[in-house]
mmCIF file of C-alpha atoms and ligand atoms in Angstrom:
data_model
loop_
_atom_site.group_PDB
_atom_site.id
_atom_site.type_symbol
_atom_site.label_atom_id
_atom_site.label_comp_id
_atom_site.label_asym_id
_atom_site.label_seq_id
_atom_site.Cartn_x
_atom_site.Cartn_y
_atom_site.Cartn_z
ATOM 1 C CA MET L 1 -108.830 -145.833 78.498
ATOM 2 C CA THR L 2 -108.513 -147.419 75.028
ATOM 3 C CA GLU L 3 -110.457 -150.437 73.957
ATOM 4 C CA ASP L 4 -107.284 -152.504 73.945
ATOM 5 C CA GLU L 5 -106.474 -151.518 77.550
ATOM 6 C CA LEU L 6 -110.049 -152.286 78.637
ATOM 7 C CA ASN L 7 -109.955 -155.737 76.970
ATOM 8 C CA LYS L 8 -106.699 -156.609 78.752
ATOM 9 C CA LEU L 9 -108.163 -155.488 82.053
ATOM 10 C CA LEU L 10 -111.321 -157.537 81.527
ATOM 11 C CA LEU L 11 -109.366 -160.672 80.485
ATOM 12 C CA ALA L 12 -106.999 -160.356 83.455
ATOM 13 C CA GLY L 13 -110.104 -160.164 85.644
ATOM 14 C CA LYS L 14 -111.743 -163.214 84.076
ATOM 15 C CA ILE L 15 -108.593 -165.314 84.448
ATOM 16 C CA ALA L 16 -108.167 -164.352 88.104
ATOM 17 C CA ALA L 17 -111.882 -165.185 88.818
ATOM 18 C CA LYS L 18 -111.435 -168.571 87.185
ATOM 19 C CA ALA L 19 -108.316 -169.373 89.265
ATOM 20 C CA ARG L 20 -109.970 -168.147 92.425
ATOM 21 C CA ASP L 21 -113.229 -170.093 91.927
ATOM 22 C CA GLU L 22 -111.523 -173.289 90.882
ATOM 23 C CA VAL L 23 -108.796 -173.334 93.460
ATOM 24 C CA SER L 24 -110.972 -172.266 96.442
ATOM 25 C CA LEU L 25 -112.450 -175.840 96.120
ATOM 26 C CA ASN L 26 -108.979 -177.206 97.053
ATOM 27 C CA VAL L 27 -108.883 -175.276 100.363
ATOM 28 C CA LYS L 28 -109.366 -178.206 102.811
ATOM 29 C CA ALA L 29 -107.916 -179.230 106.124
ATOM 30 C CA ASN L 30 -104.416 -180.648 105.728
ATOM 31 C CA ALA L 31 -103.981 -179.345 102.150
ATOM 32 C CA LYS L 32 -100.518 -177.827 101.550
ATOM 33 C CA VAL L 33 -100.586 -174.069 101.022
ATOM 34 C CA LEU L 34 -97.793 -174.430 98.466
ATOM 35 C CA ASP L 35 -99.878 -176.794 96.327
ATOM 36 C CA ILE L 36 -102.872 -174.405 96.461
ATOM 37 C CA CYS L 37 -100.811 -171.426 95.464
ATOM 38 C CA GLU L 38 -98.890 -173.279 92.662
ATOM 39 C CA GLU L 39 -102.308 -174.353 91.233
ATOM 40 C CA VAL L 40 -103.476 -170.730 91.273
ATOM 41 C CA GLU L 41 -100.320 -169.467 89.545
ATOM 42 C CA SER L 42 -100.332 -172.276 86.904
ATOM 43 C CA ILE L 43 -103.998 -171.591 85.943
ATOM 44 C CA ILE L 44 -102.982 -167.955 85.372
ATOM 45 C CA LEU L 45 -99.988 -168.925 83.308
ATOM 46 C CA GLU L 46 -101.936 -171.532 81.266
ATOM 47 C CA ASN L 47 -104.268 -168.718 80.265
ATOM 48 C CA LYS L 48 -101.394 -166.666 78.931
ATOM 49 C CA ALA L 49 -101.478 -164.142 81.791
ATOM 50 C CA PHE L 50 -98.962 -163.617 84.592
ATOM 51 C CA PRO L 51 -99.684 -163.473 88.376
ATOM 52 C CA SER L 52 -99.833 -159.810 89.376
ATOM 53 C CA PHE L 53 -98.428 -160.800 92.795
ATOM 54 C CA PRO L 54 -97.636 -164.120 94.511
ATOM 55 C CA CYS L 55 -100.766 -165.986 95.618
ATOM 56 C CA ASN L 56 -101.533 -165.208 99.267
ATOM 57 C CA ILE L 57 -102.940 -167.775 101.715
ATOM 58 C CA SER L 58 -103.484 -166.060 105.084
ATOM 59 C CA ILE L 59 -105.004 -168.215 107.845
ATOM 60 C CA ASN L 60 -107.197 -167.174 110.788
ATOM 61 C CA SER L 61 -105.612 -164.081 112.465
ATOM 62 C CA GLU L 62 -103.163 -163.652 109.647
ATOM 63 C CA ALA L 63 -104.918 -160.937 107.623
ATOM 64 C CA ALA L 64 -102.656 -160.807 104.542
ATOM 65 C CA HIS L 65 -99.309 -161.321 102.931
ATOM 66 C CA TYR L 66 -98.494 -164.897 103.585
ATOM 67 C CA SER L 67 -97.276 -166.545 100.396
ATOM 68 C CA PRO L 68 -95.703 -169.974 100.544
ATOM 69 C CA VAL L 69 -91.918 -170.118 100.266
ATOM 70 C CA ILE L 70 -89.725 -172.716 98.397
ATOM 71 C CA ASN L 71 -90.365 -176.268 99.796
ATOM 72 C CA ASP L 72 -93.012 -174.792 102.190
ATOM 73 C CA GLU L 73 -94.501 -177.531 104.328
ATOM 74 C CA LYS L 74 -97.283 -175.448 105.828
ATOM 75 C CA ARG L 75 -100.714 -177.074 105.773
ATOM 76 C CA ILE L 76 -104.263 -175.767 106.257
ATOM 77 C CA PRO L 77 -105.323 -176.489 109.902
ATOM 78 C CA GLU L 78 -108.710 -178.058 110.779
ATOM 79 C CA GLY L 79 -111.453 -175.447 111.200
ATOM 80 C CA ALA L 80 -109.382 -172.673 109.587
ATOM 81 C CA VAL L 81 -110.660 -169.397 108.088
ATOM 82 C CA VAL L 82 -108.569 -169.084 104.929
ATOM 83 C CA LYS L 83 -108.110 -165.982 102.803
ATOM 84 C CA LEU L 84 -107.098 -166.707 99.211
ATOM 85 C CA ASP L 85 -105.843 -163.509 97.512
ATOM 86 C CA LEU L 86 -104.565 -163.590 93.933
ATOM 87 C CA GLY L 87 -104.406 -161.551 90.702
ATOM 88 C CA ALA L 88 -103.444 -161.760 87.075
ATOM 89 C CA HIS L 89 -101.989 -159.312 84.658
ATOM 90 C CA ILE L 90 -101.778 -159.051 80.909
ATOM 91 C CA ASP L 91 -99.094 -156.622 79.662
ATOM 92 C CA GLY L 92 -99.241 -154.868 83.101
ATOM 93 C CA TYR L 93 -103.012 -154.539 83.144
ATOM 94 C CA ILE L 94 -103.894 -155.931 86.567
ATOM 95 C CA SER L 95 -106.646 -157.747 88.406
ATOM 96 C CA ASP L 96 -106.708 -158.416 92.134
ATOM 97 C CA THR L 97 -109.319 -160.543 93.887
ATOM 98 C CA ALA L 98 -109.792 -162.470 97.179
ATOM 99 C CA THR L 99 -112.205 -164.826 98.764
ATOM 100 C CA THR L 100 -112.459 -166.413 102.245
ATOM 101 C CA ILE L 101 -113.198 -170.044 102.861
ATOM 102 C CA SER L 102 -114.271 -171.163 106.365
ATOM 103 C CA LEU L 103 -113.707 -174.737 107.369
ATOM 104 C CA ASP L 104 -115.794 -174.185 110.466
ATOM 105 C CA ALA L 105 -119.452 -173.175 110.010
ATOM 106 C CA LYS L 106 -119.365 -170.934 113.093
ATOM 107 C CA TYR L 107 -117.421 -168.261 111.148
ATOM 108 C CA GLN L 108 -120.004 -168.017 108.320
ATOM 109 C CA ARG L 109 -121.351 -164.760 109.773
ATOM 110 C CA LEU L 110 -117.829 -163.286 109.832
ATOM 111 C CA LEU L 111 -117.508 -164.148 106.124
ATOM 112 C CA ASP L 112 -120.961 -162.698 105.345
ATOM 113 C CA ALA L 113 -119.932 -159.384 106.970
ATOM 114 C CA SER L 114 -117.033 -158.735 104.637
ATOM 115 C CA LYS L 115 -118.811 -160.243 101.636
ATOM 116 C CA THR L 116 -121.940 -158.050 102.021
ATOM 117 C CA ALA L 117 -119.697 -155.010 102.720
ATOM 118 C CA LEU L 118 -117.974 -155.630 99.377
ATOM 119 C CA GLU L 119 -121.370 -155.929 97.646
ATOM 120 C CA ALA L 120 -122.559 -152.706 99.227
ATOM 121 C CA ALA L 121 -119.376 -150.881 98.337
ATOM 122 C CA ILE L 122 -119.608 -151.935 94.711
ATOM 123 C CA ALA L 123 -123.382 -150.909 94.570
ATOM 124 C CA ASN L 124 -122.349 -147.396 95.794
ATOM 125 C CA PHE L 125 -119.133 -147.089 93.796
ATOM 126 C CA ARG L 126 -119.273 -144.281 91.173
ATOM 127 C CA ALA L 127 -117.072 -141.597 89.713
ATOM 128 C CA GLY L 128 -117.155 -138.373 91.738
ATOM 129 C CA LEU L 129 -117.993 -140.032 95.085
ATOM 130 C CA SER L 130 -115.453 -139.469 97.870
ATOM 131 C CA VAL L 131 -113.578 -142.740 98.636
ATOM 132 C CA GLY L 132 -114.201 -142.056 102.399
ATOM 133 C CA GLU L 133 -117.921 -142.482 101.723
ATOM 134 C CA ILE L 134 -117.122 -145.993 100.435
ATOM 135 C CA GLY L 135 -115.360 -146.507 103.767
ATOM 136 C CA ARG L 136 -118.552 -145.419 105.525
ATOM 137 C CA VAL L 137 -120.671 -147.974 103.616
ATOM 138 C CA ILE L 138 -118.155 -150.832 104.368
ATOM 139 C CA GLU L 139 -117.849 -149.875 108.021
ATOM 140 C CA LYS L 140 -121.586 -149.692 108.571
ATOM 141 C CA MET L 141 -122.257 -153.002 106.877
ATOM 142 C CA ILE L 142 -119.595 -154.783 108.979
ATOM 143 C CA ARG L 143 -120.488 -153.162 112.308
ATOM 144 C CA THR L 144 -124.198 -153.813 111.945
ATOM 145 C CA GLN L 145 -123.331 -157.519 111.681
ATOM 146 C CA GLY L 146 -121.395 -157.362 114.961
ATOM 147 C CA TYR L 147 -117.863 -157.275 113.670
ATOM 148 C CA LYS L 148 -115.098 -154.682 113.188
ATOM 149 C CA PRO L 149 -113.665 -153.545 109.938
ATOM 150 C CA ILE L 150 -109.848 -153.555 109.856
ATOM 151 C CA ARG L 151 -109.116 -149.820 109.702
ATOM 152 C CA ASN L 152 -105.545 -149.902 108.459
ATOM 153 C CA LEU L 153 -106.197 -152.203 105.487
ATOM 154 C CA GLY L 154 -108.195 -151.269 102.497
ATOM 155 C CA GLY L 155 -108.620 -151.092 98.690
ATOM 156 C CA HIS L 156 -106.455 -149.164 96.352
ATOM 157 C CA LEU L 157 -106.138 -147.529 92.952
ATOM 158 C CA ILE L 158 -104.500 -149.774 90.344
ATOM 159 C CA ARG L 159 -102.411 -148.538 87.438
ATOM 160 C CA ARG L 160 -100.442 -150.350 84.789
ATOM 161 C CA TYR L 161 -97.689 -152.385 86.546
ATOM 162 C CA GLU L 162 -98.651 -150.658 89.722
ATOM 163 C CA LEU L 163 -100.791 -152.708 92.149
ATOM 164 C CA HIS L 164 -101.043 -150.094 94.879
ATOM 165 C CA ALA L 165 -101.098 -146.821 92.953
ATOM 166 C CA GLY L 166 -101.422 -144.251 95.735
ATOM 167 C CA VAL L 167 -105.194 -143.847 96.443
ATOM 168 C CA PHE L 168 -106.449 -145.808 99.488
ATOM 169 C CA ILE L 169 -110.031 -147.027 99.747
ATOM 170 C CA PRO L 170 -110.601 -147.216 103.518
ATOM 171 C CA ASN L 171 -112.776 -149.776 105.327
ATOM 172 C CA VAL L 172 -113.960 -147.071 107.723
ATOM 173 C CA TYR L 173 -115.233 -143.542 107.131
ATOM 174 C CA GLU L 174 -112.382 -141.077 106.494
ATOM 175 C CA ARG L 175 -112.597 -137.403 105.510
ATOM 176 C CA GLY L 176 -110.586 -135.741 102.831
ATOM 177 C CA LEU L 177 -109.366 -138.715 100.768
ATOM 178 C CA GLY L 178 -110.499 -137.410 97.312
ATOM 179 C CA ALA L 179 -112.966 -138.685 94.806
ATOM 180 C CA ILE L 180 -113.321 -141.811 92.682
ATOM 181 C CA GLN L 181 -112.023 -141.023 89.171
ATOM 182 C CA SER L 182 -113.547 -142.113 85.867
ATOM 183 C CA ASP L 183 -111.429 -144.285 83.542
ATOM 184 C CA SER L 184 -109.654 -145.791 86.512
ATOM 185 C CA VAL L 185 -109.271 -149.165 88.096
ATOM 186 C CA TYR L 186 -109.674 -149.885 91.838
ATOM 187 C CA ALA L 187 -109.511 -152.891 94.123
ATOM 188 C CA ILE L 188 -112.110 -152.900 96.893
ATOM 189 C CA GLU L 189 -111.370 -155.174 99.843
ATOM 190 C CA PRO L 190 -113.319 -155.096 103.065
ATOM 191 C CA PHE L 191 -111.735 -157.014 105.945
ATOM 192 C CA ALA L 192 -113.903 -157.982 108.938
ATOM 193 C CA THR L 193 -112.714 -159.379 112.240
ATOM 194 C CA ASP L 194 -113.896 -160.480 115.737
ATOM 195 C CA GLY L 195 -110.620 -158.936 117.102
ATOM 196 C CA GLY L 196 -109.396 -155.361 117.560
ATOM 197 C CA GLY L 197 -109.939 -154.042 114.039
ATOM 198 C CA GLU L 198 -106.300 -153.333 113.293
ATOM 199 C CA VAL L 199 -103.305 -155.152 111.799
ATOM 200 C CA VAL L 200 -99.683 -155.088 112.888
ATOM 201 C CA GLU L 201 -96.642 -156.329 111.003
ATOM 202 C CA GLY L 202 -95.378 -159.860 111.889
ATOM 203 C CA LYS L 203 -91.819 -161.063 111.545
ATOM 204 C CA ASP L 204 -92.105 -163.254 108.454
ATOM 205 C CA VAL L 205 -91.606 -161.721 105.025
ATOM 206 C CA THR L 206 -92.509 -163.891 101.969
ATOM 207 C CA ILE L 207 -93.343 -161.255 99.393
ATOM 208 C CA TYR L 208 -90.936 -158.662 97.852
ATOM 209 C CA SER L 209 -90.896 -156.036 95.173
ATOM 210 C CA LEU L 210 -88.390 -153.783 93.424
ATOM 211 C CA LYS L 211 -87.839 -150.451 95.230
ATOM 212 C CA ASN L 212 -84.895 -148.799 93.588
ATOM 213 C CA PRO L 213 -83.146 -150.439 90.562
ATOM 214 C CA ASN L 214 -80.296 -147.939 90.648
ATOM 215 C CA VAL L 215 -78.729 -148.356 94.088
ATOM 216 C CA LYS L 216 -74.914 -148.412 94.162
ATOM 217 C CA GLY L 217 -72.539 -150.861 95.879
ATOM 218 C CA LEU L 218 -74.109 -154.155 94.677
ATOM 219 C CA SER L 219 -72.011 -157.349 94.127
ATOM 220 C CA ALA L 220 -72.080 -158.752 90.595
ATOM 221 C CA ARG L 221 -74.467 -161.489 91.633
ATOM 222 C CA GLU L 222 -76.832 -159.063 93.444
ATOM 223 C CA SER L 223 -76.811 -156.899 90.383
ATOM 224 C CA GLU L 224 -77.660 -159.858 88.176
ATOM 225 C CA LEU L 225 -80.513 -160.783 90.464
ATOM 226 C CA LEU L 226 -81.910 -157.249 90.369
ATOM 227 C CA ASP L 227 -81.814 -157.359 86.602
ATOM 228 C CA PHE L 228 -83.679 -160.663 86.624
ATOM 229 C CA ILE L 229 -86.316 -159.197 88.963
ATOM 230 C CA TYR L 230 -86.788 -156.041 86.934
ATOM 231 C CA THR L 231 -87.027 -157.958 83.597
ATOM 232 C CA HIS L 232 -89.499 -160.507 84.956
ATOM 233 C CA PHE L 233 -91.690 -158.583 87.410
ATOM 234 C CA ASN L 234 -91.079 -154.884 86.834
ATOM 235 C CA TYR L 235 -92.259 -153.214 90.075
ATOM 236 C CA LEU L 236 -94.865 -155.888 90.802
ATOM 237 C CA PRO L 237 -94.526 -158.056 93.871
ATOM 238 C CA PHE L 238 -92.768 -161.443 93.595
ATOM 239 C CA SER L 239 -91.984 -164.614 95.609
ATOM 240 C CA GLU L 240 -88.613 -166.378 96.047
ATOM 241 C CA ARG L 241 -90.424 -169.288 94.370
ATOM 242 C CA TRP L 242 -90.260 -167.276 91.125
ATOM 243 C CA LEU L 243 -86.511 -167.009 91.232
ATOM 244 C CA LYS L 244 -85.738 -170.717 90.713
ATOM 245 C CA GLU L 245 -84.721 -169.956 87.144
ATOM 246 C CA PHE L 246 -82.093 -167.566 88.447
ATOM 247 C CA SER L 247 -80.701 -169.918 91.128
ATOM 248 C CA THR L 248 -81.673 -173.273 92.598
ATOM 249 C CA ASN L 249 -79.495 -172.570 95.622
ATOM 250 C CA VAL L 250 -82.116 -171.425 98.170
ATOM 251 C CA ASP L 251 -79.602 -170.193 100.689
ATOM 252 C CA GLU L 252 -77.830 -168.055 98.052
ATOM 253 C CA LEU L 253 -81.250 -166.635 96.902
ATOM 254 C CA ARG L 254 -82.292 -165.746 100.401
ATOM 255 C CA ASN L 255 -78.961 -164.166 101.195
ATOM 256 C CA ASN L 256 -79.050 -162.010 98.022
ATOM 257 C CA ILE L 257 -82.623 -160.982 98.760
ATOM 258 C CA LYS L 258 -81.707 -159.984 102.336
ATOM 259 C CA ASN L 259 -78.740 -157.908 101.077
ATOM 260 C CA LEU L 260 -80.805 -156.222 98.341
ATOM 261 C CA ILE L 261 -83.352 -155.195 101.010
ATOM 262 C CA LYS L 262 -80.540 -153.920 103.213
ATOM 263 C CA LYS L 263 -79.087 -151.944 100.386
ATOM 264 C CA GLY L 264 -82.473 -150.332 99.501
ATOM 265 C CA ALA L 265 -82.917 -152.039 96.136
ATOM 266 C CA LEU L 266 -85.916 -154.273 97.255
ATOM 267 C CA ARG L 267 -88.645 -153.933 99.789
ATOM 268 C CA GLY L 268 -90.255 -156.780 101.730
ATOM 269 C CA TYR L 269 -93.927 -156.978 102.815
ATOM 270 C CA PRO L 270 -94.257 -158.442 106.237
ATOM 271 C CA ILE L 271 -97.122 -160.761 107.063
ATOM 272 C CA LEU L 272 -99.954 -158.717 108.622
ATOM 273 C CA LEU L 273 -101.516 -159.969 111.855
ATOM 274 C CA GLU L 274 -104.721 -159.014 113.609
ATOM 275 C CA ILE L 275 -103.665 -156.995 116.673
ATOM 276 C CA LYS L 276 -105.827 -159.023 119.118
ATOM 277 C CA LYS L 277 -105.368 -162.327 117.239
ATOM 278 C CA GLY L 278 -108.982 -161.999 116.004
ATOM 279 C CA VAL L 279 -110.105 -164.144 113.046
ATOM 280 C CA VAL L 280 -110.174 -162.177 109.812
ATOM 281 C CA SER L 281 -112.300 -162.499 106.682
ATOM 282 C CA GLN L 282 -111.755 -160.673 103.325
ATOM 283 C CA PHE L 283 -113.516 -160.394 100.059
ATOM 284 C CA GLU L 284 -112.044 -158.434 97.110
ATOM 285 C CA HIS L 285 -112.976 -157.447 93.617
ATOM 286 C CA THR L 286 -111.351 -155.265 90.933
ATOM 287 C CA VAL L 287 -113.697 -152.635 89.546
ATOM 288 C CA ILE L 288 -113.215 -150.543 86.354
ATOM 289 C CA VAL L 289 -114.833 -147.130 86.359
ATOM 290 C CA LYS L 290 -115.757 -146.375 82.825
ATOM 291 C CA GLY L 291 -117.674 -143.125 82.279
ATOM 292 C CA ASN L 292 -120.667 -143.363 84.532
ATOM 293 C CA SER L 293 -120.665 -147.170 84.681
ATOM 294 C CA ILE L 294 -118.795 -149.730 86.824
ATOM 295 C CA ILE L 295 -117.489 -153.036 85.560
ATOM 296 C CA VAL L 296 -116.471 -155.691 88.089
ATOM 297 C CA SER L 297 -113.726 -157.447 86.144
ATOM 298 C CA THR L 298 -113.255 -160.310 88.632
ATOM 299 C CA LYS L 299 -116.903 -161.482 89.074
ATOM 300 C CA SER L 300 -117.541 -165.173 89.014
ATOM 301 C CA LEU L 301 -118.026 -166.597 85.471
HETATM 302 MN MN1 MN O 401 -105.682 -158.750 96.862
HETATM 303 MN MN1 MN O 402 -105.756 -155.494 96.746
#
């Protein structure tokens, strides 16, 4: 990792931390999720970075992957448990971080379970350790507090322009997953729940990414949209909100997106729901493994 790469990673982390910590104060009952996410994304852009994926606001038993759509009227309900998940990138060097805000004090222990699990995972994180051992640390921390880790969600290796770069950091102990590598970047993200400890895909899809830019049989307009997506987002996830410059006709946009998914050019990320409708908490940091040391790029300023 060169000094220039490290500096971009650190700055991307700092900007995401700033957006997270400032905007989490706006998470209140009746606030519009669209306003909250637009604020996140504008703080990132004002700081000369780009969002590494659309701001996610997932509420109660929604574990992940809800990002507001164009003209979204959704509001934060009273007493909600709200996950705010966001990231910034500079020249493809990515940060990814999340926090949970509870508007009902009775969920504070659920938040503490995933937060302390993240702290324990970071304290144990080092090059050479098996990622399954990190899962063990996370699982133990969450279970001893009376909750379940979500076993099919977890952290991930991050590479340039690649948010989920292959390696999975489980939230439960798993054998044979390989070791943490030096000079690498990882997101660690424990999820805790009072439900079943598993997520399933819901119907709604609000986040997309490029899958195959070279598929055949596209209309001229679909092909133009695919070019726009590749030019602006590369393989990073995007929202329909970020395509307004391409078209202000929402029906046309949604139709084109639907067809590009059908033709294999794009993929969609369905909203992820807790299997027993349990309430879910999540905390996430990006860590850079540099030689024998660990740098948390997204820590609070
Ligand atoms: Mn995240
Ligand atoms: Mn992540």
